[in-house]
Coordinates of C-alpha atoms in Angstrom, one line a residue:
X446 CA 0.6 -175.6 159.4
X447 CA 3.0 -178.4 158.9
X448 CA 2.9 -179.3 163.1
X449 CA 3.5 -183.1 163.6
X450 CA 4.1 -183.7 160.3
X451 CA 7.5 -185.7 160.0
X452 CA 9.9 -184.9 157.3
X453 CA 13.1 -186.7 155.4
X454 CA 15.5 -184.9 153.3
X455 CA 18.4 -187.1 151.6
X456 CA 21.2 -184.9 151.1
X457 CA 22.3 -181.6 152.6
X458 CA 23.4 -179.5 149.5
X459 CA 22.1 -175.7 149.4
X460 CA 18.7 -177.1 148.4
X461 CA 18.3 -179.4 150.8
X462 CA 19.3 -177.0 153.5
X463 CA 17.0 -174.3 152.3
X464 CA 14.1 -176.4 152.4
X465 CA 14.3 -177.7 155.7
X466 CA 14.9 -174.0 156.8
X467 CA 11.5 -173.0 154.7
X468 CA 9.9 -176.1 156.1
X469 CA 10.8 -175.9 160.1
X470 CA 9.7 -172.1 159.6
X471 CA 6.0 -174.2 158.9
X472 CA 6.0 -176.1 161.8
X473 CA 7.0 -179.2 160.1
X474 CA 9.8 -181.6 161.8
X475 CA 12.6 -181.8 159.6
X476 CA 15.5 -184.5 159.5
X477 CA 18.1 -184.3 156.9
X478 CA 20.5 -187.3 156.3
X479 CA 23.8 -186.2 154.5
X480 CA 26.3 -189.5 152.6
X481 CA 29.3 -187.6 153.1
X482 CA 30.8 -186.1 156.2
X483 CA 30.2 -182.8 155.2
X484 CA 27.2 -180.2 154.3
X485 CA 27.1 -178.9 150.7
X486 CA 27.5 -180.9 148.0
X487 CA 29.3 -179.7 145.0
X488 CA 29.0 -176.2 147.2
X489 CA 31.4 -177.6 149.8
X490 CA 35.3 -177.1 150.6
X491 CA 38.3 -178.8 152.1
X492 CA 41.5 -177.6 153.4
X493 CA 44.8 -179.1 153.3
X494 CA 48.1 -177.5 154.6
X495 CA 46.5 -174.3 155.5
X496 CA 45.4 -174.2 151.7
X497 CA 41.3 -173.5 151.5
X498 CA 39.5 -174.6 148.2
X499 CA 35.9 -174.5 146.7
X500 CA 34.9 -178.0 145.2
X501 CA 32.9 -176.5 142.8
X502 CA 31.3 -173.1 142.9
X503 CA 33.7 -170.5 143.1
X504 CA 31.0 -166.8 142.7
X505 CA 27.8 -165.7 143.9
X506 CA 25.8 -164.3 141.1
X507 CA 21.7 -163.5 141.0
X508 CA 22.3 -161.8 144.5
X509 CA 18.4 -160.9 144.6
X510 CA 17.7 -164.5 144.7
X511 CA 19.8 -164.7 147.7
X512 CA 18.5 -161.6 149.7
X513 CA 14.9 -163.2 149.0
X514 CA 15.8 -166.1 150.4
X515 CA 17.7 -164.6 153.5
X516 CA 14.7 -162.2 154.1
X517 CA 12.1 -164.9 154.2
X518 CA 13.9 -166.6 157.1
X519 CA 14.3 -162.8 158.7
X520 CA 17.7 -162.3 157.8
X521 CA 19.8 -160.1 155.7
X522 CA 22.4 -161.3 153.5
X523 CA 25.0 -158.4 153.8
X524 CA 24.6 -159.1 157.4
X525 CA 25.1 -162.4 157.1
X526 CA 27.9 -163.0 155.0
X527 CA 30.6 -159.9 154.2
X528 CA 30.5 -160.3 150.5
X529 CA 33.6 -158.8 147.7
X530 CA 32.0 -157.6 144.6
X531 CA 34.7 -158.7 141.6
X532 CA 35.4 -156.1 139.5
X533 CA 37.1 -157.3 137.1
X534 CA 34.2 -160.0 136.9
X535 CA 36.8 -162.1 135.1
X536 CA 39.3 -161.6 132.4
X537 CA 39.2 -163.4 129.6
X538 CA 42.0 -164.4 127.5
X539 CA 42.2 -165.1 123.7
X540 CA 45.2 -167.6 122.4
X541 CA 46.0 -164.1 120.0
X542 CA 47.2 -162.3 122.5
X543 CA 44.1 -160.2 123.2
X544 CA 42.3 -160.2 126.7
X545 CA 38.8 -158.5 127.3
X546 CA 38.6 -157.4 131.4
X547 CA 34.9 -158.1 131.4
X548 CA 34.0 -155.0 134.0
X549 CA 30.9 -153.4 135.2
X550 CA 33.0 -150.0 134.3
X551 CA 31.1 -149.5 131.3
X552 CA 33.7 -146.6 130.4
X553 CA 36.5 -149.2 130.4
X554 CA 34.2 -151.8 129.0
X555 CA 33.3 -149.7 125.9
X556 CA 36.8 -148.7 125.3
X557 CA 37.6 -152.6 125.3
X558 CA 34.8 -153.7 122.9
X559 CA 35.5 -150.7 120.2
X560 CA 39.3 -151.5 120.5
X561 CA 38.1 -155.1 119.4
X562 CA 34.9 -154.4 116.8
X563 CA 34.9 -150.0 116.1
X564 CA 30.5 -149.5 116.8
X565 CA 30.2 -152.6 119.4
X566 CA 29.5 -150.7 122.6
X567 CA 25.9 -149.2 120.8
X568 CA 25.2 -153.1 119.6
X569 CA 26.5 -154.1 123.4
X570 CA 23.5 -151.6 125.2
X571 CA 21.5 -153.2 122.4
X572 CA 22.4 -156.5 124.0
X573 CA 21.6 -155.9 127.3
X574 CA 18.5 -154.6 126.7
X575 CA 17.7 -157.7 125.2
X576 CA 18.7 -159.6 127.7
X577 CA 16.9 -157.9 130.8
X578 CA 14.0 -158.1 128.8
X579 CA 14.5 -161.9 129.3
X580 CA 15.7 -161.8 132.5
X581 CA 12.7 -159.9 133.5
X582 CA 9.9 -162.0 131.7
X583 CA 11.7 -165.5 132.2
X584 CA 11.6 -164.8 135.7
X585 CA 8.1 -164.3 136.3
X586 CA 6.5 -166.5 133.7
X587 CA 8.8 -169.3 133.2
X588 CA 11.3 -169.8 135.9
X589 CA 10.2 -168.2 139.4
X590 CA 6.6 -170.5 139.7
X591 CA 5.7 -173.8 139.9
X592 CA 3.7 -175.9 137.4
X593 CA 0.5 -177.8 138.8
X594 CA -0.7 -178.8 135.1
X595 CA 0.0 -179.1 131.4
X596 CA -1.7 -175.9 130.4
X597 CA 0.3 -173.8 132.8
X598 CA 3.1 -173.9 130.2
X599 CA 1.3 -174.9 127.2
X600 CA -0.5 -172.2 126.1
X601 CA -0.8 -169.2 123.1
X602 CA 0.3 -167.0 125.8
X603 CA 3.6 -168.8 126.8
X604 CA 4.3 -169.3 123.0
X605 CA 4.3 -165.5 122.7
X606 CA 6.1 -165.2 125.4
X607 CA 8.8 -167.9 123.9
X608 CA 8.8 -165.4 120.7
X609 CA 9.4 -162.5 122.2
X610 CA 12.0 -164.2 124.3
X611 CA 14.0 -165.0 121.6
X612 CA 13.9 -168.5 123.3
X613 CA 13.7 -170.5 119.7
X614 CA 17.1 -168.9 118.8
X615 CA 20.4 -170.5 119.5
X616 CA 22.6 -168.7 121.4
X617 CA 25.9 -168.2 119.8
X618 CA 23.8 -167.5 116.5
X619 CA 21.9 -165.1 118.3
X620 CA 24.5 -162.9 119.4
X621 CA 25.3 -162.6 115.3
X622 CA 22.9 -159.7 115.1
X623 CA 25.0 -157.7 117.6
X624 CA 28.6 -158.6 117.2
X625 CA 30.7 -159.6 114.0
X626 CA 33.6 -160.2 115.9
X627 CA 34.5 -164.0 117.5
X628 CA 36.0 -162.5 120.1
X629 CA 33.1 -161.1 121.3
X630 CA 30.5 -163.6 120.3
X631 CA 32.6 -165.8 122.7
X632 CA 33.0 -163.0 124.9
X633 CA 28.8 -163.1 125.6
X634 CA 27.9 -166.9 125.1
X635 CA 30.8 -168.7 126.9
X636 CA 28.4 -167.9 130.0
X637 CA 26.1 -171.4 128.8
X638 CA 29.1 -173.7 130.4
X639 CA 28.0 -172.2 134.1
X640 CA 24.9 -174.5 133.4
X641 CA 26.7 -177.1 131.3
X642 CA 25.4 -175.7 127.9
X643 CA 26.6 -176.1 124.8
X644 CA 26.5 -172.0 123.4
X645 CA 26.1 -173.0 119.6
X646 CA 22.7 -175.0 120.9
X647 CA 21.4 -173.3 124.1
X648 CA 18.5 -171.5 123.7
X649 CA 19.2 -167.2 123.3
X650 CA 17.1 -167.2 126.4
X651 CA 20.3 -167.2 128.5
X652 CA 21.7 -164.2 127.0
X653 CA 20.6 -163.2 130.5
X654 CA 23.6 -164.7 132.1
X655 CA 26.0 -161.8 130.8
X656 CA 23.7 -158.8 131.8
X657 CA 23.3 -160.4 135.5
X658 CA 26.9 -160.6 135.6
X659 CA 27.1 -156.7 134.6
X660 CA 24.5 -155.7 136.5
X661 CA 23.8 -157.5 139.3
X662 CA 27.9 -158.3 139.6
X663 CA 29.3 -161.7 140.5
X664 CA 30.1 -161.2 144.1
X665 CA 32.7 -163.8 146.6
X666 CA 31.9 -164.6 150.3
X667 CA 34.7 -163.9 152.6
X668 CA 35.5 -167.5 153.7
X669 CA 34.9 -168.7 150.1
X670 CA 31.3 -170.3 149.0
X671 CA 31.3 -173.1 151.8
X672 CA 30.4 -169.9 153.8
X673 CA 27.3 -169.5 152.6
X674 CA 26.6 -173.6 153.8
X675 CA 27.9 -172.7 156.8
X676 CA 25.6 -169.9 157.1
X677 CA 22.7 -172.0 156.0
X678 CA 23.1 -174.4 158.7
X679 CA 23.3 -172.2 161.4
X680 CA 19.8 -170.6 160.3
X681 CA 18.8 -174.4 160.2
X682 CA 19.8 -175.2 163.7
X683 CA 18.1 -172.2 164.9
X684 CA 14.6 -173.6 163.5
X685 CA 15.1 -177.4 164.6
X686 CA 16.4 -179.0 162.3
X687 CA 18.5 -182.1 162.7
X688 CA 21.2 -182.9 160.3
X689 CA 22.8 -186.7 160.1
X690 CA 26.2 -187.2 158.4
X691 CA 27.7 -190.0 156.9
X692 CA 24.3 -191.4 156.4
X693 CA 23.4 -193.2 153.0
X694 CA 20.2 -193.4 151.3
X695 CA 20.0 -196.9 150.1
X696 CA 15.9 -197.2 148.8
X697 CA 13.7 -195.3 149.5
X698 CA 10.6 -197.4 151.1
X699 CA 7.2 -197.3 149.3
X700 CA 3.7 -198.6 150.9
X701 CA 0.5 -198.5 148.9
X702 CA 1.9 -195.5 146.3
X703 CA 3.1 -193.9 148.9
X704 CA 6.8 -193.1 150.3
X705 CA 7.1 -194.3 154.0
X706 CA 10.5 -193.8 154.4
X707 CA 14.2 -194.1 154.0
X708 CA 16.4 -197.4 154.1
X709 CA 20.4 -196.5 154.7
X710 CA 23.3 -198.6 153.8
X711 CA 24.1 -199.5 157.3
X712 CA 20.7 -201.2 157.4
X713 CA 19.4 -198.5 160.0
X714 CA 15.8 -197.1 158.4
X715 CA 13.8 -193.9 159.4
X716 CA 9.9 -192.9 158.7
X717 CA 8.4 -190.0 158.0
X718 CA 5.3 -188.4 156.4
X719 CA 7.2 -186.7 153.6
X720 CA 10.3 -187.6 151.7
X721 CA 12.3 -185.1 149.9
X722 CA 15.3 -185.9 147.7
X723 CA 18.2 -183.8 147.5
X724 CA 20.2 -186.3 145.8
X725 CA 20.5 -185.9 141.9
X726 CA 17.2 -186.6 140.4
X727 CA 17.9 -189.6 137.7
X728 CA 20.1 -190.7 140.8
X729 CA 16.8 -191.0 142.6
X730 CA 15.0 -192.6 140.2
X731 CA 18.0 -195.2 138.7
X732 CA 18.7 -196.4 142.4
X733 CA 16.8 -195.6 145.2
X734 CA 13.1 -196.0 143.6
X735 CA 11.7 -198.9 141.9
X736 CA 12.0 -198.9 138.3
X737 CA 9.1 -197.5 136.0
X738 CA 8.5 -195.6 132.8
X739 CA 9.7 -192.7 134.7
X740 CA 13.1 -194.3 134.8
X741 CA 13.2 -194.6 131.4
X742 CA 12.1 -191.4 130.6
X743 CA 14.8 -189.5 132.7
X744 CA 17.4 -191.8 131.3
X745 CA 16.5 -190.7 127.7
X746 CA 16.8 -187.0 128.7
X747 CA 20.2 -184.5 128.0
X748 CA 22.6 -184.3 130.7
X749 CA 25.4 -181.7 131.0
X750 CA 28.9 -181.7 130.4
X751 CA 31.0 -182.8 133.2
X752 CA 34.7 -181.1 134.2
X753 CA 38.0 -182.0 135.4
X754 CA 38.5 -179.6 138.4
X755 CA 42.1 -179.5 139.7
X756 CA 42.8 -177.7 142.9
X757 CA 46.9 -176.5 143.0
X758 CA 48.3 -175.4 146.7
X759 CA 51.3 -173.2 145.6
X760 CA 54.4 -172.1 147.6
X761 CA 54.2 -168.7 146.2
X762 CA 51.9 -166.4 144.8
X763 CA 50.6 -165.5 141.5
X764 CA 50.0 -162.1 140.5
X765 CA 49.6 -162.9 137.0
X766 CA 46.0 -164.1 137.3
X767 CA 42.0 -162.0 138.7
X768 CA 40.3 -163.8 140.6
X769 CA 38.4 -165.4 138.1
X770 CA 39.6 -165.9 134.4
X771 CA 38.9 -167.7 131.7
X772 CA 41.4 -168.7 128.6
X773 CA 39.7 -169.1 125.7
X774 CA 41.0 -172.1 123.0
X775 CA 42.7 -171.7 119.7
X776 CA 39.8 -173.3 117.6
X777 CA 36.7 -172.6 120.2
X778 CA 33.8 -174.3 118.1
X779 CA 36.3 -177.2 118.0
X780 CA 36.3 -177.7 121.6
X781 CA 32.8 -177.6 122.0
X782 CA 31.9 -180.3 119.7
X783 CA 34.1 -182.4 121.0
X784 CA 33.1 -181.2 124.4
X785 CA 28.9 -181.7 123.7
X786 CA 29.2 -184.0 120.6
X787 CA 32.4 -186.5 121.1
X788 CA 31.4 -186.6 125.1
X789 CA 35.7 -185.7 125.6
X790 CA 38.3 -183.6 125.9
X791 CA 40.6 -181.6 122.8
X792 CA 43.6 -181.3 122.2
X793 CA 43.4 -177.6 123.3
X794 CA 40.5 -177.5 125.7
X795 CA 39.3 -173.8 127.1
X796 CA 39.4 -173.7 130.9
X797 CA 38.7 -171.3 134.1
X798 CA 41.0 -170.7 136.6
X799 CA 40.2 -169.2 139.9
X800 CA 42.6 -167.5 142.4
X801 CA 40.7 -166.9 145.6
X802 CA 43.6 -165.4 147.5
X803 CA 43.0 -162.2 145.0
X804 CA 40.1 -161.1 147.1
X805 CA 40.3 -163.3 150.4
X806 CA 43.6 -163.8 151.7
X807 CA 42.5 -166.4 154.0
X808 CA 42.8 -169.0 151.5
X809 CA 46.0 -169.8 151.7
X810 CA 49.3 -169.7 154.2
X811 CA 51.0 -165.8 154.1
X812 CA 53.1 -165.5 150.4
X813 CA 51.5 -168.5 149.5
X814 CA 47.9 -169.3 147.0
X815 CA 45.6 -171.5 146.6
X816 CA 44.4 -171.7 142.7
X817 CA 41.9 -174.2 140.8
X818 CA 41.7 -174.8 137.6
X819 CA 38.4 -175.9 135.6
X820 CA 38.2 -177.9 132.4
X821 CA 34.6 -178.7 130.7
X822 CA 35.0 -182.0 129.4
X823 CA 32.4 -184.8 128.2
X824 CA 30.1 -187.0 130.9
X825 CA 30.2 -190.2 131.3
X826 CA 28.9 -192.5 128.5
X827 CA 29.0 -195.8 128.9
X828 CA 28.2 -196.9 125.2
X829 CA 31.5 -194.7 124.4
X830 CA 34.3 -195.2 127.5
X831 CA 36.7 -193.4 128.1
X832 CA 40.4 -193.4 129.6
X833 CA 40.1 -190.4 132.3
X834 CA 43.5 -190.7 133.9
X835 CA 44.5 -190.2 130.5
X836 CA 42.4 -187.2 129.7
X837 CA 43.3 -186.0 133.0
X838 CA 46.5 -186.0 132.3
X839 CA 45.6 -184.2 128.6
X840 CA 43.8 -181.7 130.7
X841 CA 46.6 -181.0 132.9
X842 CA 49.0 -180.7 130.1
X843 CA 46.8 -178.6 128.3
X844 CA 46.7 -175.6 131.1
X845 CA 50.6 -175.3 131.5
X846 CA 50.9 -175.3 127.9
X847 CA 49.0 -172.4 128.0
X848 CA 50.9 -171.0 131.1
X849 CA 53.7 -171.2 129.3
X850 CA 52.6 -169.4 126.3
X851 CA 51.6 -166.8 128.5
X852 CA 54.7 -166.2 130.3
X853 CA 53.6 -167.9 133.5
X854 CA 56.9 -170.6 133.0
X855 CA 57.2 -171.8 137.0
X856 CA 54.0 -173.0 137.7
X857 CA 54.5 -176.4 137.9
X858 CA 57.5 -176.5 140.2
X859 CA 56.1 -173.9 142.9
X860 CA 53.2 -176.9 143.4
X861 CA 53.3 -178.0 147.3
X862 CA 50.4 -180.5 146.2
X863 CA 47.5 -181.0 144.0
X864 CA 43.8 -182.2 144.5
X865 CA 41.7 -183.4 140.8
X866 CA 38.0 -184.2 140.7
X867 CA 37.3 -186.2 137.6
X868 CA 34.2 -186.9 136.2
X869 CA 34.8 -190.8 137.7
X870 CA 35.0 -188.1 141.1
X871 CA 31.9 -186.5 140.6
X872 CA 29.4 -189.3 140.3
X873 CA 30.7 -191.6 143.0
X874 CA 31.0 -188.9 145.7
X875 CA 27.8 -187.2 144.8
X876 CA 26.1 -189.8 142.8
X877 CA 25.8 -187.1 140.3
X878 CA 24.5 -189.1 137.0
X879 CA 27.0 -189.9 134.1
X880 CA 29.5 -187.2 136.7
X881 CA 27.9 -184.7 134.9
X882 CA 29.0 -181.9 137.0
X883 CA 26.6 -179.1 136.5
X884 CA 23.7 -180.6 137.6
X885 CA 22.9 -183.4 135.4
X886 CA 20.2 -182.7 133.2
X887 CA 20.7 -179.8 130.7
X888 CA 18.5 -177.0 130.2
X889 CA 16.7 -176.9 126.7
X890 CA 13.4 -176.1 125.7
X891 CA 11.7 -179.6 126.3
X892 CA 13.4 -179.9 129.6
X893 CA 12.3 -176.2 131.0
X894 CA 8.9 -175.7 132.8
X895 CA 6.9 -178.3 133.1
X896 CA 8.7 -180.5 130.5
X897 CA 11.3 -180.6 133.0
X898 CA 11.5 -183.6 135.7
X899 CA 8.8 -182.0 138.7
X900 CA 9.4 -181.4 141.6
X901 CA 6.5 -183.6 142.9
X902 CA 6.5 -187.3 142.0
X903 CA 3.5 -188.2 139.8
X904 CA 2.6 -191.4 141.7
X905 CA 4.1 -191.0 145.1
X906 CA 2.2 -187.4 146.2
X907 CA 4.6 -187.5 149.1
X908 CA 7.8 -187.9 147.9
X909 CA 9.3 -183.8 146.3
X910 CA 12.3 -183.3 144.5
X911 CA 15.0 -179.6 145.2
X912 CA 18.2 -179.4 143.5
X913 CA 19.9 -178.6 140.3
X914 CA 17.9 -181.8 138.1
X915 CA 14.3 -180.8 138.8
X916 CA 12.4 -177.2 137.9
X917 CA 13.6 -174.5 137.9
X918 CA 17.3 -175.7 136.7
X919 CA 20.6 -176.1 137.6
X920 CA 23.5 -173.5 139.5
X921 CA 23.2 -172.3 143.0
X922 CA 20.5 -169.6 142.4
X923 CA 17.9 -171.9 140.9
X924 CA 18.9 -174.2 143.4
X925 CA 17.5 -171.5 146.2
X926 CA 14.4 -170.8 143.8
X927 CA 14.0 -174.7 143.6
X928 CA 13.7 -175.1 147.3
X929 CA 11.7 -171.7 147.4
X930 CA 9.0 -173.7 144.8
X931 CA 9.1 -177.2 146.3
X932 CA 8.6 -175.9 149.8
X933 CA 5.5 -173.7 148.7
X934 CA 3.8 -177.0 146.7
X935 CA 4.5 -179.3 149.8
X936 CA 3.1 -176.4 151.9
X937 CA 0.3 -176.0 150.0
X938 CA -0.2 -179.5 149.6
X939 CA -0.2 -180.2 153.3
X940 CA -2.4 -177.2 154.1

């Protein structure tokens, strides 16, 4: 189908991989030309002292969206990869005292939630059923397909769908109807800052997230995430395609609306038929197109938060923590205005920390760990700078403050070294736009579907977009469905 038909991809994160794997599978010649020195993305690791870290994603969720994937190249995942299913998923920790193991136990689970709100386990299965309701139906008609015109999305059926889907309510207000508790409203919204969300905004659509944690489990690759890359590129290799490192995009060339090729920084240039970008979308379109309307247009969108992420290689270990947990602040709606609304960091910010030596004790040296530590905080904004060193430093600050109040009093003497991406970090190594971490633009309702950035470029008909910033969104599964989509319209396209 695609024989003799030359392809580009600029940038080798999971999306980028995965299309050149559904691509090469078609016959088509595919070249992919990575800036760093490494595969990945914000899906990539580095080791230092025997000490293993994720960069960014640190769990494997949506596992159906993976075995899809793996089976269409004819592989299976479980034989792929040797995966830990986390049970605790994570434990979360409220600034009271109280901690809610978030477990796919329901028996422990409903003794949890009644110890916090008597009568929430029957609202809880209420929940649920909510949300695979939405899981199911957002799937098939909103987020698994792609959009060739207007009325695909725009429609009376679609705007039932929306009401059924609760899609028009916000999130956090949503959950009201179950819970009366904080603690628990919290418990099942926090879930929106996987995607960079704000909970007290984000549609009730991703009440979803909490279910596929429960029932589909959050699972960890032996090896941490970067094994799932590695993975990736070894399937790639076995179809053909080529891979080029330390190579970076400087324009992309355009002929005659149409995309010829790619110009790189150390003046080298390659052609090809098709051009696909990897890179983050408004990235794409700020620097390595020529300015339009388009431009404009993406620059006026929402973006997600970004995050300091600090990576800690410790001389002993820590029992005290699961593998993933999350500490809730004192005054949570606080922190997420200031987070979404102020573009920075509070006083008392909530973060994650995850210990990837519970599961895999490859991470780190023998009686040793390797822990990271993420903190949401604002993107960039350039009509309101900020001081980052400084709010790194408040971040830091912040999370053994909180050690200490929760008996954990050594923490910052048993560091052998530490490693922080800042938002300053994020957008210079991956040109991710304003450093918002979680894939630049935010999901709402007039950036979902079609309203969202497409995956084909309206003027050049060659040049596709895969990755977190176009449809169907941002995280590591809709990354996969995003290369699933774009591979299908250039195939289709090309046929």
């Amino acid at each position: 189908m695609g024989k003799g038909k030359k392809v580009i991809i600029i940038g080798a994160g999971i999306g980028g991989i995965t299309t050149a794997i559904h691509l090469a599978q078609n016959k088509f010649d595919v070249r992919i030309y990575e800036k760093n020195d490494y595969a990945g993305g914000r899906c990539g690791n580095f080791t230092k002292d025997g000490h293993r870290f994720d960069i960014g994603a640190t769990l494997l969720m949506m596992t159906d969206i993976y075995r899809e994937t793996y089976a269409s190249f004819g592989k299976e995942l479980e034989k792929e990869l040797e995966l830990y299913r986390m049970d605790p998923i994570y434990r979360i920790k409220y600034i009271n005292g109280q901690e809610l193991n978030f477990t796919s136990d329901l028996a422990s689970l409903q003794q949890q939630l009644e110890s916090i709100e008597p009568g929430s386990y029957k609202n809880f299965l209420a929940y649920m059923a909510q949300s695979y309701s939405s899981y199911k139906l957002s799937m098939k008609h909103i987020i698994d397909r792609n959009y060739y015109k207007a009325t695909d999305s725009f429609n009376l059926k679609n705007l039932i769908l929306l009401l059924r889907l609760k899609a028009f309510n916000k999130h956090y207000e949503f959950t009201n109807k179950y819970f009366k508790n904080e603690l628990l409203k919290i418990a099942f919204t926090f879930q929106n800052i996987y995607v960079g969300q704000n909970p007290f905004t984000a549609s009730a659509l991703f009440s979803m997230l909490p279910f596929l944690e429960l029932t589909e489990g959050v699972w960890y690759p032996k090896g941490g995430m970067f094994r799932v890359i590695e993975n990736l590129l070894e399937i790639a290799q076995e179809f053909g395609v080529t891979i080029n490192y330390n190579k970076v995009a400087e324009k992309i060339q355009i002929e005659n609306n149409k995309a010829t090729g790619v110009r790189f920084t150390d003046s080298s240039c390659d052609t090809a038929d098709i051009i696909i970008s990897n890179a983050d979308l408004p990235y794409v379109y700020n620097d390595l197109l020529p300015r339009t309307k388009q431009s404009t247009r993406v620059n006026k969108l929402k973006y997600t938060c970004s995050a300091f992420v600090f990576h800690w290689g410790m001389d002993k270990i820590y029992n005290n923590f699961e593998q993933h947990n999350v500490f809730v602040s004192r005054d949570y709606k606080e922190n997420i205005v200031t987070l979404f609304k102020s573009k920075s960091l509070s006083d008392d910010p909530s973060f994650y920390i995850h210990a990837a030596c519970k599961s895999d004790k490859t991470a780190a040296p023998v009686n040793q760990d390797s822990i990271s530590a993420i903190v949401p905080a604002g993107h960039i904004d350039e009509s309101n700078p900020k001081n980052w060193n400084s709010l790194k430093q408040q971040a830091r600050d912040a999370i053994f403050r909180r050690f200490m109040e929760e008996g954990i009093t050594d923490f910052e003497e048993h560091i052998k070294f530490e490693v922080c991406y800042t938002p300053q970090t994020w957008k210079t190594i991956f040109n991710l736009s304003r450093g918002a971490t979680f894939g630049s633009l935010s999901h709402n309702l007039l950036q979902m579907g079609f309203m969202r950035p497409h995956n084909q470029h309206k003027k050049y008909k060659n040049l596709f977009f895969v990755g977190g910033s176009t449809h169907p969104g941002n995280g590591i599964p809709m990354a996969l469905l995003s290369a699933k989509l774009s591979s299908e319209k250039i195939i289709k396209y090309y046929s």
